[in-house]
Amino acid sequence: MRRLLLVFLLFASCLSSAPPKEPNDREWNQLMKEYAWIESLRKAQPVPPPTASRKQRIEATLENHRKLETVYVAFVDKVKEYHDRTRDLRAAGLLAREKVIMGDEYMNLLSRYDKALEFYRAALQLDPGNADIAQRVALAEGRRYVSMLAFATVKIGMKEDEVRAIVGLPREDWIKQVVQNGRVYSVWIYPKSDGGASAIYFDNGVVYHTNWNAAAAPAAR
């Protein structure tokens, strides 16, 4: 009888020490404390001045990520484990928010629209009713390839900001630039859905030429 009682007590002890499988405020509040700390670390990172070049902003962002990587990855792993175990919608929303933040950096800073789309779609899976994320998915899908309609609205004499508002900014390695006789000539290259590319040419930041068929699509096999 004593042996059975001991076995029962040990079994009950194991059950009581197992992590809960239901959403609970105790774990969630602890995660929120850690998240507040992560947010404070983010805000403490240096911000490039408004006059910083795109390259400088990219380098600063990557350096900030590098400094926070260890604590950030550990925190996200905790949230994932809690979410997978409890299916707490609050955790799903937090994970979705973090994916949106990463997607925004790929979208707005790096112009890596395919990568941004991966993050936005993953966020939408976690938070399927979020209209804001759905809009980001649609925007990223529209920016993956330049459309003929949008490209046709780019006119000679437009400035870089106007062009960016219409067709977006290409990724950094698709912008070519040369300085000649005191003038800055640049070309922005945009991929097309057929595998070819279009190009917009600038002289000191002002459009002087556009070419829808700057690079032909690969020959069909």
mmCIF file with all atom_site columns, C-alpha atoms in Angstrom:
data_model
loop_
_atom_site.group_PDB
_atom_site.id
_atom_site.type_symbol
_atom_site.label_atom_id
_atom_site.label_alt_id
_atom_site.label_comp_id
_atom_site.label_asym_id
_atom_site.label_entity_id
_atom_site.label_seq_id
_atom_site.pdbx_PDB_ins_code
_atom_site.Cartn_x
_atom_site.Cartn_y
_atom_site.Cartn_z
_atom_site.occupancy
_atom_site.B_iso_or_equiv
_atom_site.pdbx_formal_charge
_atom_site.auth_seq_id
_atom_site.auth_comp_id
_atom_site.auth_asym_id
_atom_site.auth_atom_id
_atom_site.pdbx_PDB_model_num
ATOM 1   C CA . MET A 1 1   ? 0.000  0.000  0.000   1.00 0.00 ? 1   MET A CA 1
ATOM 2   C CA . ARG A 1 2   ? 2.806  2.389  0.890   1.00 0.00 ? 2   ARG A CA 1
ATOM 3   C CA . ARG A 1 3   ? 4.533  1.576  -2.393  1.00 0.00 ? 3   ARG A CA 1
ATOM 4   C CA . LEU A 1 4   ? 1.369  2.372  -4.359  1.00 0.00 ? 4   LEU A CA 1
ATOM 5   C CA . LEU A 1 5   ? 0.987  5.638  -2.470  1.00 0.00 ? 5   LEU A CA 1
ATOM 6   C CA . LEU A 1 6   ? 4.601  6.564  -3.238  1.00 0.00 ? 6   LEU A CA 1
ATOM 7   C CA . VAL A 1 7   ? 4.121  5.822  -6.939  1.00 0.00 ? 7   VAL A CA 1
ATOM 8   C CA . PHE A 1 8   ? 0.956  7.923  -6.970  1.00 0.00 ? 8   PHE A CA 1
ATOM 9   C CA . LEU A 1 9   ? 2.708  10.842 -5.291  1.00 0.00 ? 9   LEU A CA 1
ATOM 10  C CA . LEU A 1 10  ? 5.605  10.678 -7.741  1.00 0.00 ? 10  LEU A CA 1
ATOM 11  C CA . PHE A 1 11  ? 3.175  10.576 -10.667 1.00 0.00 ? 11  PHE A CA 1
ATOM 12  C CA . ALA A 1 12  ? 1.242  13.542 -9.297  1.00 0.00 ? 12  ALA A CA 1
ATOM 13  C CA . SER A 1 13  ? 4.490  15.447 -8.804  1.00 0.00 ? 13  SER A CA 1
ATOM 14  C CA . CYS A 1 14  ? 5.468  14.882 -12.440 1.00 0.00 ? 14  CYS A CA 1
ATOM 15  C CA . LEU A 1 15  ? 2.091  16.108 -13.610 1.00 0.00 ? 15  LEU A CA 1
ATOM 16  C CA . SER A 1 16  ? 2.258  19.256 -11.499 1.00 0.00 ? 16  SER A CA 1
ATOM 17  C CA . SER A 1 17  ? 5.758  20.136 -12.755 1.00 0.00 ? 17  SER A CA 1
ATOM 18  C CA . ALA A 1 18  ? 4.868  19.783 -16.454 1.00 0.00 ? 18  ALA A CA 1
ATOM 19  C CA . PRO A 1 19  ? 4.544  23.113 -18.303 1.00 0.00 ? 19  PRO A CA 1
ATOM 20  C CA . PRO A 1 20  ? 0.897  24.149 -18.735 1.00 0.00 ? 20  PRO A CA 1
ATOM 21  C CA . LYS A 1 21  ? -0.664 23.567 -22.129 1.00 0.00 ? 21  LYS A CA 1
ATOM 22  C CA . GLU A 1 22  ? -3.186 26.365 -21.767 1.00 0.00 ? 22  GLU A CA 1
ATOM 23  C CA . PRO A 1 23  ? -2.565 30.110 -22.143 1.00 0.00 ? 23  PRO A CA 1
ATOM 24  C CA . ASN A 1 24  ? -1.643 31.576 -18.782 1.00 0.00 ? 24  ASN A CA 1
ATOM 25  C CA . ASP A 1 25  ? -0.838 35.038 -17.494 1.00 0.00 ? 25  ASP A CA 1
ATOM 26  C CA . ARG A 1 26  ? 2.115  33.936 -15.388 1.00 0.00 ? 26  ARG A CA 1
ATOM 27  C CA . GLU A 1 27  ? 4.249  32.911 -18.359 1.00 0.00 ? 27  GLU A CA 1
ATOM 28  C CA . TRP A 1 28  ? 2.860  35.607 -20.626 1.00 0.00 ? 28  TRP A CA 1
ATOM 29  C CA . ASN A 1 29  ? 3.606  38.409 -18.177 1.00 0.00 ? 29  ASN A CA 1
ATOM 30  C CA . GLN A 1 30  ? 7.169  37.158 -17.832 1.00 0.00 ? 30  GLN A CA 1
ATOM 31  C CA . LEU A 1 31  ? 7.548  37.141 -21.612 1.00 0.00 ? 31  LEU A CA 1
ATOM 32  C CA . MET A 1 32  ? 6.208  40.691 -21.737 1.00 0.00 ? 32  MET A CA 1
ATOM 33  C CA . LYS A 1 33  ? 8.844  41.819 -19.236 1.00 0.00 ? 33  LYS A CA 1
ATOM 34  C CA . GLU A 1 34  ? 11.539 40.329 -21.445 1.00 0.00 ? 34  GLU A CA 1
ATOM 35  C CA . TYR A 1 35  ? 9.965  41.889 -24.529 1.00 0.00 ? 35  TYR A CA 1
ATOM 36  C CA . ALA A 1 36  ? 9.968  45.317 -22.897 1.00 0.00 ? 36  ALA A CA 1
ATOM 37  C CA . TRP A 1 37  ? 13.678 44.849 -22.268 1.00 0.00 ? 37  TRP A CA 1
ATOM 38  C CA . ILE A 1 38  ? 14.241 43.874 -25.920 1.00 0.00 ? 38  ILE A CA 1
ATOM 39  C CA . GLU A 1 39  ? 12.355 46.988 -27.011 1.00 0.00 ? 39  GLU A CA 1
ATOM 40  C CA . SER A 1 40  ? 14.478 49.168 -24.721 1.00 0.00 ? 40  SER A CA 1
ATOM 41  C CA . LEU A 1 41  ? 17.633 47.703 -26.263 1.00 0.00 ? 41  LEU A CA 1
ATOM 42  C CA . ARG A 1 42  ? 16.307 48.469 -29.735 1.00 0.00 ? 42  ARG A CA 1
ATOM 43  C CA . LYS A 1 43  ? 15.539 52.072 -28.860 1.00 0.00 ? 43  LYS A CA 1
ATOM 44  C CA . ALA A 1 44  ? 19.010 52.482 -27.367 1.00 0.00 ? 44  ALA A CA 1
ATOM 45  C CA . GLN A 1 45  ? 20.715 51.633 -30.665 1.00 0.00 ? 45  GLN A CA 1
ATOM 46  C CA . PRO A 1 46  ? 22.197 54.527 -32.670 1.00 0.00 ? 46  PRO A CA 1
ATOM 47  C CA . VAL A 1 47  ? 20.007 55.921 -35.436 1.00 0.00 ? 47  VAL A CA 1
ATOM 48  C CA . PRO A 1 48  ? 21.644 57.129 -38.669 1.00 0.00 ? 48  PRO A CA 1
ATOM 49  C CA . PRO A 1 49  ? 21.163 60.853 -39.343 1.00 0.00 ? 49  PRO A CA 1
ATOM 50  C CA . PRO A 1 50  ? 18.617 61.918 -41.982 1.00 0.00 ? 50  PRO A CA 1
ATOM 51  C CA . THR A 1 51  ? 21.499 62.749 -44.321 1.00 0.00 ? 51  THR A CA 1
ATOM 52  C CA . ALA A 1 52  ? 22.927 59.208 -44.164 1.00 0.00 ? 52  ALA A CA 1
ATOM 53  C CA . SER A 1 53  ? 23.223 57.373 -47.457 1.00 0.00 ? 53  SER A CA 1
ATOM 54  C CA . ARG A 1 54  ? 21.285 54.206 -48.117 1.00 0.00 ? 54  ARG A CA 1
ATOM 55  C CA . LYS A 1 55  ? 24.469 52.187 -47.713 1.00 0.00 ? 55  LYS A CA 1
ATOM 56  C CA . GLN A 1 56  ? 25.138 53.790 -44.329 1.00 0.00 ? 56  GLN A CA 1
ATOM 57  C CA . ARG A 1 57  ? 21.579 53.069 -43.178 1.00 0.00 ? 57  ARG A CA 1
ATOM 58  C CA . ILE A 1 58  ? 21.873 49.439 -44.255 1.00 0.00 ? 58  ILE A CA 1
ATOM 59  C CA . GLU A 1 59  ? 25.204 49.034 -42.473 1.00 0.00 ? 59  GLU A CA 1
ATOM 60  C CA . ALA A 1 60  ? 23.837 50.631 -39.288 1.00 0.00 ? 60  ALA A CA 1
ATOM 61  C CA . THR A 1 61  ? 20.768 48.378 -39.320 1.00 0.00 ? 61  THR A CA 1
ATOM 62  C CA . LEU A 1 62  ? 22.859 45.242 -39.811 1.00 0.00 ? 62  LEU A CA 1
ATOM 63  C CA . GLU A 1 63  ? 25.199 46.276 -36.990 1.00 0.00 ? 63  GLU A CA 1
ATOM 64  C CA . ASN A 1 64  ? 22.265 46.872 -34.643 1.00 0.00 ? 64  ASN A CA 1
ATOM 65  C CA . HIS A 1 65  ? 20.906 43.419 -35.465 1.00 0.00 ? 65  HIS A CA 1
ATOM 66  C CA . ARG A 1 66  ? 24.300 41.875 -34.826 1.00 0.00 ? 66  ARG A CA 1
ATOM 67  C CA . LYS A 1 67  ? 24.520 43.422 -31.361 1.00 0.00 ? 67  LYS A CA 1
ATOM 68  C CA . LEU A 1 68  ? 21.046 42.204 -30.364 1.00 0.00 ? 68  LEU A CA 1
ATOM 69  C CA . GLU A 1 69  ? 21.123 38.840 -32.110 1.00 0.00 ? 69  GLU A CA 1
ATOM 70  C CA . THR A 1 70  ? 21.944 36.595 -29.140 1.00 0.00 ? 70  THR A CA 1
ATOM 71  C CA . VAL A 1 71  ? 19.322 37.954 -26.739 1.00 0.00 ? 71  VAL A CA 1
ATOM 72  C CA . TYR A 1 72  ? 16.748 38.430 -29.495 1.00 0.00 ? 72  TYR A CA 1
ATOM 73  C CA . VAL A 1 73  ? 16.988 34.875 -30.849 1.00 0.00 ? 73  VAL A CA 1
ATOM 74  C CA . ALA A 1 74  ? 16.768 33.436 -27.333 1.00 0.00 ? 74  ALA A CA 1
ATOM 75  C CA . PHE A 1 75  ? 13.652 35.502 -26.630 1.00 0.00 ? 75  PHE A CA 1
ATOM 76  C CA . VAL A 1 76  ? 11.915 34.568 -29.888 1.00 0.00 ? 76  VAL A CA 1
ATOM 77  C CA . ASP A 1 77  ? 12.644 30.892 -29.218 1.00 0.00 ? 77  ASP A CA 1
ATOM 78  C CA . LYS A 1 78  ? 10.934 31.242 -25.822 1.00 0.00 ? 78  LYS A CA 1
ATOM 79  C CA . VAL A 1 79  ? 7.869  32.829 -27.397 1.00 0.00 ? 79  VAL A CA 1
ATOM 80  C CA . LYS A 1 80  ? 7.721  30.139 -30.084 1.00 0.00 ? 80  LYS A CA 1
ATOM 81  C CA . GLU A 1 81  ? 7.916  27.377 -27.485 1.00 0.00 ? 81  GLU A CA 1
ATOM 82  C CA . TYR A 1 82  ? 5.175  29.008 -25.418 1.00 0.00 ? 82  TYR A CA 1
ATOM 83  C CA . HIS A 1 83  ? 2.983  29.523 -28.486 1.00 0.00 ? 83  HIS A CA 1
ATOM 84  C CA . ASP A 1 84  ? 3.457  25.983 -29.788 1.00 0.00 ? 84  ASP A CA 1
ATOM 85  C CA . ARG A 1 85  ? 2.592  24.593 -26.373 1.00 0.00 ? 85  ARG A CA 1
ATOM 86  C CA . THR A 1 86  ? -0.358 26.818 -25.457 1.00 0.00 ? 86  THR A CA 1
ATOM 87  C CA . ARG A 1 87  ? -1.574 28.254 -28.803 1.00 0.00 ? 87  ARG A CA 1
ATOM 88  C CA . ASP A 1 88  ? -1.939 31.586 -27.002 1.00 0.00 ? 88  ASP A CA 1
ATOM 89  C CA . LEU A 1 89  ? -3.196 34.138 -29.535 1.00 0.00 ? 89  LEU A CA 1
ATOM 90  C CA . ARG A 1 90  ? -1.220 36.851 -27.776 1.00 0.00 ? 90  ARG A CA 1
ATOM 91  C CA . ALA A 1 91  ? 1.993  35.011 -28.588 1.00 0.00 ? 91  ALA A CA 1
ATOM 92  C CA . ALA A 1 92  ? 0.865  34.544 -32.187 1.00 0.00 ? 92  ALA A CA 1
ATOM 93  C CA . GLY A 1 93  ? 0.312  38.290 -32.451 1.00 0.00 ? 93  GLY A CA 1
ATOM 94  C CA . LEU A 1 94  ? 3.730  39.064 -31.010 1.00 0.00 ? 94  LEU A CA 1
ATOM 95  C CA . LEU A 1 95  ? 5.483  36.668 -33.386 1.00 0.00 ? 95  LEU A CA 1
ATOM 96  C CA . ALA A 1 96  ? 3.523  38.148 -36.290 1.00 0.00 ? 96  ALA A CA 1
ATOM 97  C CA . ARG A 1 97  ? 4.574  41.658 -35.258 1.00 0.00 ? 97  ARG A CA 1
ATOM 98  C CA . GLU A 1 98  ? 8.229  40.660 -35.232 1.00 0.00 ? 98  GLU A CA 1
ATOM 99  C CA . LYS A 1 99  ? 7.946  39.133 -38.687 1.00 0.00 ? 99  LYS A CA 1
ATOM 100 C CA . VAL A 1 100 ? 6.336  42.335 -39.950 1.00 0.00 ? 100 VAL A CA 1
ATOM 101 C CA . ILE A 1 101 ? 9.223  44.370 -38.525 1.00 0.00 ? 101 ILE A CA 1
ATOM 102 C CA . MET A 1 102 ? 11.713 42.185 -40.391 1.00 0.00 ? 102 MET A CA 1
ATOM 103 C CA . GLY A 1 103 ? 9.582  42.272 -43.518 1.00 0.00 ? 103 GLY A CA 1
ATOM 104 C CA . ASP A 1 104 ? 9.450  46.069 -43.405 1.00 0.00 ? 104 ASP A CA 1
ATOM 105 C CA . GLU A 1 105 ? 13.239 46.257 -43.331 1.00 0.00 ? 105 GLU A CA 1
ATOM 106 C CA . TYR A 1 106 ? 13.532 44.002 -46.362 1.00 0.00 ? 106 TYR A CA 1
ATOM 107 C CA . MET A 1 107 ? 10.754 45.953 -48.069 1.00 0.00 ? 107 MET A CA 1
ATOM 108 C CA . ASN A 1 108 ? 11.648 49.562 -47.333 1.00 0.00 ? 108 ASN A CA 1
ATOM 109 C CA . LEU A 1 109 ? 15.393 49.539 -46.743 1.00 0.00 ? 109 LEU A CA 1
ATOM 110 C CA . LEU A 1 110 ? 16.821 46.614 -48.699 1.00 0.00 ? 110 LEU A CA 1
ATOM 111 C CA . SER A 1 111 ? 14.144 46.428 -51.431 1.00 0.00 ? 111 SER A CA 1
ATOM 112 C CA . ARG A 1 112 ? 14.329 42.628 -51.255 1.00 0.00 ? 112 ARG A CA 1
ATOM 113 C CA . TYR A 1 113 ? 10.672 42.159 -52.038 1.00 0.00 ? 113 TYR A CA 1
ATOM 114 C CA . ASP A 1 114 ? 10.738 38.349 -52.248 1.00 0.00 ? 114 ASP A CA 1
ATOM 115 C CA . LYS A 1 115 ? 12.249 38.147 -48.769 1.00 0.00 ? 115 LYS A CA 1
ATOM 116 C CA . ALA A 1 116 ? 9.789  40.714 -47.421 1.00 0.00 ? 116 ALA A CA 1
ATOM 117 C CA . LEU A 1 117 ? 6.972  38.631 -48.867 1.00 0.00 ? 117 LEU A CA 1
ATOM 118 C CA . GLU A 1 118 ? 8.213  35.545 -46.997 1.00 0.00 ? 118 GLU A CA 1
ATOM 119 C CA . PHE A 1 119 ? 8.048  37.391 -43.679 1.00 0.00 ? 119 PHE A CA 1
ATOM 120 C CA . TYR A 1 120 ? 4.667  38.986 -44.400 1.00 0.00 ? 120 TYR A CA 1
ATOM 121 C CA . ARG A 1 121 ? 3.110  35.671 -45.427 1.00 0.00 ? 121 ARG A CA 1
ATOM 122 C CA . ALA A 1 122 ? 4.488  33.986 -42.313 1.00 0.00 ? 122 ALA A CA 1
ATOM 123 C CA . ALA A 1 123 ? 3.043  36.822 -40.214 1.00 0.00 ? 123 ALA A CA 1
ATOM 124 C CA . LEU A 1 124 ? -0.344 36.444 -41.894 1.00 0.00 ? 124 LEU A CA 1
ATOM 125 C CA . GLN A 1 125 ? -0.384 32.734 -41.085 1.00 0.00 ? 125 GLN A CA 1
ATOM 126 C CA . LEU A 1 126 ? 0.076  33.618 -37.420 1.00 0.00 ? 126 LEU A CA 1
ATOM 127 C CA . ASP A 1 127 ? -2.483 36.433 -37.522 1.00 0.00 ? 127 ASP A CA 1
ATOM 128 C CA . PRO A 1 128 ? -4.789 35.610 -40.463 1.00 0.00 ? 128 PRO A CA 1
ATOM 129 C CA . GLY A 1 129 ? -7.359 38.293 -39.707 1.00 0.00 ? 129 GLY A CA 1
ATOM 130 C CA . ASN A 1 130 ? -4.879 41.173 -39.748 1.00 0.00 ? 130 ASN A CA 1
ATOM 131 C CA . ALA A 1 131 ? -5.825 43.517 -42.605 1.00 0.00 ? 131 ALA A CA 1
ATOM 132 C CA . ASP A 1 132 ? -2.639 45.571 -42.223 1.00 0.00 ? 132 ASP A CA 1
ATOM 133 C CA . ILE A 1 133 ? -0.458 42.508 -42.823 1.00 0.00 ? 133 ILE A CA 1
ATOM 134 C CA . ALA A 1 134 ? -2.627 41.486 -45.776 1.00 0.00 ? 134 ALA A CA 1
ATOM 135 C CA . GLN A 1 135 ? -2.016 44.917 -47.316 1.00 0.00 ? 135 GLN A CA 1
ATOM 136 C CA . ARG A 1 136 ? 1.724  44.447 -46.874 1.00 0.00 ? 136 ARG A CA 1
ATOM 137 C CA . VAL A 1 137 ? 1.523  41.088 -48.652 1.00 0.00 ? 137 VAL A CA 1
ATOM 138 C CA . ALA A 1 138 ? -0.292 42.705 -51.573 1.00 0.00 ? 138 ALA A CA 1
ATOM 139 C CA . LEU A 1 139 ? 2.211  45.569 -51.742 1.00 0.00 ? 139 LEU A CA 1
ATOM 140 C CA . ALA A 1 140 ? 5.217  43.234 -51.691 1.00 0.00 ? 140 ALA A CA 1
ATOM 141 C CA . GLU A 1 141 ? 3.663  41.046 -54.380 1.00 0.00 ? 141 GLU A CA 1
ATOM 142 C CA . GLY A 1 142 ? 3.133  44.124 -56.527 1.00 0.00 ? 142 GLY A CA 1
ATOM 143 C CA . ARG A 1 143 ? 6.723  45.279 -56.090 1.00 0.00 ? 143 ARG A CA 1
ATOM 144 C CA . ARG A 1 144 ? 8.417  41.968 -56.942 1.00 0.00 ? 144 ARG A CA 1
ATOM 145 C CA . TYR A 1 145 ? 8.219  42.814 -60.636 1.00 0.00 ? 145 TYR A CA 1
ATOM 146 C CA . VAL A 1 146 ? 7.710  46.185 -62.254 1.00 0.00 ? 146 VAL A CA 1
ATOM 147 C CA . SER A 1 147 ? 4.444  46.471 -64.172 1.00 0.00 ? 147 SER A CA 1
ATOM 148 C CA . MET A 1 148 ? 4.234  48.018 -67.622 1.00 0.00 ? 148 MET A CA 1
ATOM 149 C CA . LEU A 1 149 ? 1.418  50.294 -66.461 1.00 0.00 ? 149 LEU A CA 1
ATOM 150 C CA . ALA A 1 150 ? 3.410  51.712 -63.546 1.00 0.00 ? 150 ALA A CA 1
ATOM 151 C CA . PHE A 1 151 ? 6.606  51.976 -65.583 1.00 0.00 ? 151 PHE A CA 1
ATOM 152 C CA . ALA A 1 152 ? 4.782  53.925 -68.298 1.00 0.00 ? 152 ALA A CA 1
ATOM 153 C CA . THR A 1 153 ? 3.859  56.642 -65.799 1.00 0.00 ? 153 THR A CA 1
ATOM 154 C CA . VAL A 1 154 ? 7.529  57.445 -65.138 1.00 0.00 ? 154 VAL A CA 1
ATOM 155 C CA . LYS A 1 155 ? 8.299  60.530 -67.215 1.00 0.00 ? 155 LYS A CA 1
ATOM 156 C CA . ILE A 1 156 ? 11.425 62.416 -68.226 1.00 0.00 ? 156 ILE A CA 1
ATOM 157 C CA . GLY A 1 157 ? 12.089 65.222 -65.756 1.00 0.00 ? 157 GLY A CA 1
ATOM 158 C CA . MET A 1 158 ? 10.848 63.337 -62.701 1.00 0.00 ? 158 MET A CA 1
ATOM 159 C CA . LYS A 1 159 ? 13.024 63.264 -59.590 1.00 0.00 ? 159 LYS A CA 1
ATOM 160 C CA . GLU A 1 160 ? 14.151 60.136 -57.759 1.00 0.00 ? 160 GLU A CA 1
ATOM 161 C CA . ASP A 1 161 ? 11.560 60.485 -54.983 1.00 0.00 ? 161 ASP A CA 1
ATOM 162 C CA . GLU A 1 162 ? 8.759  60.681 -57.553 1.00 0.00 ? 162 GLU A CA 1
ATOM 163 C CA . VAL A 1 163 ? 10.026 57.555 -59.307 1.00 0.00 ? 163 VAL A CA 1
ATOM 164 C CA . ARG A 1 164 ? 10.343 55.713 -56.024 1.00 0.00 ? 164 ARG A CA 1
ATOM 165 C CA . ALA A 1 165 ? 6.719  56.514 -55.181 1.00 0.00 ? 165 ALA A CA 1
ATOM 166 C CA . ILE A 1 166 ? 5.601  54.977 -58.488 1.00 0.00 ? 166 ILE A CA 1
ATOM 167 C CA . VAL A 1 167 ? 7.747  51.867 -58.969 1.00 0.00 ? 167 VAL A CA 1
ATOM 168 C CA . GLY A 1 168 ? 9.679  51.563 -55.725 1.00 0.00 ? 168 GLY A CA 1
ATOM 169 C CA . LEU A 1 169 ? 13.411 51.552 -55.118 1.00 0.00 ? 169 LEU A CA 1
ATOM 170 C CA . PRO A 1 170 ? 15.505 48.732 -56.598 1.00 0.00 ? 170 PRO A CA 1
ATOM 171 C CA . ARG A 1 171 ? 17.761 46.678 -54.364 1.00 0.00 ? 171 ARG A CA 1
ATOM 172 C CA . GLU A 1 172 ? 21.139 48.304 -53.842 1.00 0.00 ? 172 GLU A CA 1
ATOM 173 C CA . ASP A 1 173 ? 23.074 46.065 -56.238 1.00 0.00 ? 173 ASP A CA 1
ATOM 174 C CA . TRP A 1 174 ? 20.619 46.917 -59.040 1.00 0.00 ? 174 TRP A CA 1
ATOM 175 C CA . ILE A 1 175 ? 21.511 50.599 -58.897 1.00 0.00 ? 175 ILE A CA 1
ATOM 176 C CA . LYS A 1 176 ? 24.542 51.564 -60.959 1.00 0.00 ? 176 LYS A CA 1
ATOM 177 C CA . GLN A 1 177 ? 26.183 54.955 -60.642 1.00 0.00 ? 177 GLN A CA 1
ATOM 178 C CA . VAL A 1 178 ? 29.055 56.844 -62.237 1.00 0.00 ? 178 VAL A CA 1
ATOM 179 C CA . VAL A 1 179 ? 30.383 60.385 -61.780 1.00 0.00 ? 179 VAL A CA 1
ATOM 180 C CA . GLN A 1 180 ? 31.501 62.117 -64.954 1.00 0.00 ? 180 GLN A CA 1
ATOM 181 C CA . ASN A 1 181 ? 32.386 65.783 -65.529 1.00 0.00 ? 181 ASN A CA 1
ATOM 182 C CA . GLY A 1 182 ? 30.914 66.731 -62.183 1.00 0.00 ? 182 GLY A CA 1
ATOM 183 C CA . ARG A 1 183 ? 27.566 65.054 -62.897 1.00 0.00 ? 183 ARG A CA 1
ATOM 184 C CA . VAL A 1 184 ? 26.147 61.931 -61.272 1.00 0.00 ? 184 VAL A CA 1
ATOM 185 C CA . TYR A 1 185 ? 24.656 59.468 -63.742 1.00 0.00 ? 185 TYR A CA 1
ATOM 186 C CA . SER A 1 186 ? 22.742 56.496 -62.394 1.00 0.00 ? 186 SER A CA 1
ATOM 187 C CA . VAL A 1 187 ? 20.506 53.727 -63.651 1.00 0.00 ? 187 VAL A CA 1
ATOM 188 C CA . TRP A 1 188 ? 17.852 51.896 -61.653 1.00 0.00 ? 188 TRP A CA 1
ATOM 189 C CA . ILE A 1 189 ? 17.179 48.360 -62.868 1.00 0.00 ? 189 ILE A CA 1
ATOM 190 C CA . TYR A 1 190 ? 13.861 46.600 -62.280 1.00 0.00 ? 190 TYR A CA 1
ATOM 191 C CA . PRO A 1 191 ? 13.120 42.906 -62.888 1.00 0.00 ? 191 PRO A CA 1
ATOM 192 C CA . LYS A 1 192 ? 10.100 41.976 -64.999 1.00 0.00 ? 192 LYS A CA 1
ATOM 193 C CA . SER A 1 193 ? 7.892  38.941 -64.580 1.00 0.00 ? 193 SER A CA 1
ATOM 194 C CA . ASP A 1 194 ? 9.122  37.451 -67.881 1.00 0.00 ? 194 ASP A CA 1
ATOM 195 C CA . GLY A 1 195 ? 12.720 37.342 -66.622 1.00 0.00 ? 195 GLY A CA 1
ATOM 196 C CA . GLY A 1 196 ? 13.824 40.489 -68.430 1.00 0.00 ? 196 GLY A CA 1
ATOM 197 C CA . ALA A 1 197 ? 14.508 43.902 -66.923 1.00 0.00 ? 197 ALA A CA 1
ATOM 198 C CA . SER A 1 198 ? 13.580 47.553 -67.346 1.00 0.00 ? 198 SER A CA 1
ATOM 199 C CA . ALA A 1 199 ? 15.754 50.556 -66.559 1.00 0.00 ? 199 ALA A CA 1
ATOM 200 C CA . ILE A 1 200 ? 15.352 54.192 -65.582 1.00 0.00 ? 200 ILE A CA 1
ATOM 201 C CA . TYR A 1 201 ? 18.261 56.580 -66.178 1.00 0.00 ? 201 TYR A CA 1
ATOM 202 C CA . PHE A 1 202 ? 19.026 59.645 -64.057 1.00 0.00 ? 202 PHE A CA 1
ATOM 203 C CA . ASP A 1 203 ? 21.232 62.680 -64.555 1.00 0.00 ? 203 ASP A CA 1
ATOM 204 C CA . ASN A 1 204 ? 21.885 64.362 -61.198 1.00 0.00 ? 204 ASN A CA 1
ATOM 205 C CA . GLY A 1 205 ? 18.765 62.724 -59.777 1.00 0.00 ? 205 GLY A CA 1
ATOM 206 C CA . VAL A 1 206 ? 16.457 63.642 -62.673 1.00 0.00 ? 206 VAL A CA 1
ATOM 207 C CA . VAL A 1 207 ? 15.066 61.128 -65.189 1.00 0.00 ? 207 VAL A CA 1
ATOM 208 C CA . TYR A 1 208 ? 16.410 61.639 -68.701 1.00 0.00 ? 208 TYR A CA 1
ATOM 209 C CA . HIS A 1 209 ? 15.585 58.246 -70.265 1.00 0.00 ? 209 HIS A CA 1
ATOM 210 C CA . THR A 1 210 ? 13.569 55.067 -69.638 1.00 0.00 ? 210 THR A CA 1
ATOM 211 C CA . ASN A 1 211 ? 13.803 51.662 -71.307 1.00 0.00 ? 211 ASN A CA 1
ATOM 212 C CA . TRP A 1 212 ? 11.122 49.030 -70.758 1.00 0.00 ? 212 TRP A CA 1
ATOM 213 C CA . ASN A 1 213 ? 13.195 46.390 -72.571 1.00 0.00 ? 213 ASN A CA 1
ATOM 214 C CA . ALA A 1 214 ? 16.626 47.163 -71.138 1.00 0.00 ? 214 ALA A CA 1
ATOM 215 C CA . ALA A 1 215 ? 17.361 43.433 -70.815 1.00 0.00 ? 215 ALA A CA 1
ATOM 216 C CA . ALA A 1 216 ? 15.604 40.766 -72.819 1.00 0.00 ? 216 ALA A CA 1
ATOM 217 C CA . ALA A 1 217 ? 13.901 37.806 -71.202 1.00 0.00 ? 217 ALA A CA 1
ATOM 218 C CA . PRO A 1 218 ? 15.807 34.509 -71.381 1.00 0.00 ? 218 PRO A CA 1
ATOM 219 C CA . ALA A 1 219 ? 15.137 32.578 -74.550 1.00 0.00 ? 219 ALA A CA 1
ATOM 220 C CA . ALA A 1 220 ? 12.566 29.823 -74.162 1.00 0.00 ? 220 ALA A CA 1
ATOM 221 C CA . ARG A 1 221 ? 13.954 26.296 -74.352 1.00 0.00 ? 221 ARG A CA 1
#
